[in-house]
Amino acid sequence: MILTKINKACGYVSGGLILGAALVMIYDVIRRYLFHSPSLYAPYLAAFLSLGAIFLGTSYALQAGGHVHVEIVVDKLPRIPRNICYTVGYLLSMVFVFCMARACCNFAVKAAQNHWNAQGNLPVPSVLLYGLMTLGSVLLLLTLVWKLVRLWRGDRDKKTGEGDV
């Protein structure tokens, strides 16, 4: 499925962004403590890279079963009540993610219309940040729908144990 490939690619990009943020902060620490000259841009760049990693990597983490969830009660339930519990959780998540995606999209449009830049020493166009947040939210929403469909189709998820036995 194309969504799984997109999520996997975003997962790799997310890992690269985390690596980039770590390297930027190492550079800043070396400059600060060895040369007594901290970077004005490193904390902002690391924050923006982390933001991108979070929003691009969340859908892959859901797809791979990487999110933490407690199954102590749900695992003891029969198949139909267990699927109902997961469905309620997915539906609540979808409502939240939809609202977040809509808000991010609205802010991206406003940022583009008004030429907003991010606050701080690194004037990144806000439309890039809000656009990235919108993309990540939409991918997460699609992945939640995909997981819900798989749950009721009876496809058992190897990582989380969701679905039919």
PDB file of N, CA and C in Angstrom, residues 6 13 18 42 51 88 111 113 129 151 157 161:
ATOM      1  N   ILE A   6       4.888   5.667   2.124  1.00  0.00           N
ATOM      2  CA  ILE A   6       5.053   7.085   2.467  1.00  0.00           C
ATOM      3  C   ILE A   6       5.425   7.221   3.950  1.00  0.00           C
ATOM      4  N   VAL A  13      13.102   9.965   7.100  1.00  0.00           N
ATOM      5  CA  VAL A  13      13.361  11.412   7.125  1.00  0.00           C
ATOM      6  C   VAL A  13      13.358  11.914   8.566  1.00  0.00           C
ATOM      7  N   ILE A  18      16.233  13.987  13.407  1.00  0.00           N
ATOM      8  CA  ILE A  18      16.708  13.830  14.791  1.00  0.00           C
ATOM      9  C   ILE A  18      18.229  13.808  14.824  1.00  0.00           C
ATOM     10  N   ALA A  42      21.633  27.689  16.691  1.00  0.00           N
ATOM     11  CA  ALA A  42      21.559  26.250  16.971  1.00  0.00           C
ATOM     12  C   ALA A  42      20.302  25.831  17.736  1.00  0.00           C
ATOM     13  N   LEU A  51      10.711  19.449  15.602  1.00  0.00           N
ATOM     14  CA  LEU A  51       9.301  19.600  15.229  1.00  0.00           C
ATOM     15  C   LEU A  51       8.999  18.791  13.971  1.00  0.00           C
ATOM     16  N   VAL A  88     -13.044   2.807  19.730  1.00  0.00           N
ATOM     17  CA  VAL A  88     -13.321   4.042  20.478  1.00  0.00           C
ATOM     18  C   VAL A  88     -12.048   4.883  20.578  1.00  0.00           C
ATOM     19  N   ALA A 111      -0.289  32.154   7.473  1.00  0.00           N
ATOM     20  CA  ALA A 111       1.147  32.445   7.407  1.00  0.00           C
ATOM     21  C   ALA A 111       1.571  32.779   5.987  1.00  0.00           C
ATOM     22  N   GLN A 113      -0.431  34.024   3.596  1.00  0.00           N
ATOM     23  CA  GLN A 113      -1.046  35.300   3.216  1.00  0.00           C
ATOM     24  C   GLN A 113      -0.344  36.493   3.854  1.00  0.00           C
ATOM     25  N   LEU A 129       6.692  25.534   8.484  1.00  0.00           N
ATOM     26  CA  LEU A 129       6.456  24.800   9.725  1.00  0.00           C
ATOM     27  C   LEU A 129       5.005  24.328   9.821  1.00  0.00           C
ATOM     28  N   LEU A 151      -8.318  -3.404  11.601  1.00  0.00           N
ATOM     29  CA  LEU A 151      -8.839  -3.990  12.839  1.00  0.00           C
ATOM     30  C   LEU A 151     -10.120  -4.764  12.579  1.00  0.00           C
ATOM     31  N   ASP A 157      -2.473  -7.300  13.899  1.00  0.00           N
ATOM     32  CA  ASP A 157      -1.267  -6.483  13.940  1.00  0.00           C
ATOM     33  C   ASP A 157      -0.213  -7.219  14.762  1.00  0.00           C
ATOM     34  N   GLY A 161      -0.930  -6.554  18.586  1.00  0.00           N
ATOM     35  CA  GLY A 161      -1.864  -7.630  18.887  1.00  0.00           C
ATOM     36  C   GLY A 161      -3.311  -7.273  18.595  1.00  0.00           C
TER      37      GLY A 161
END
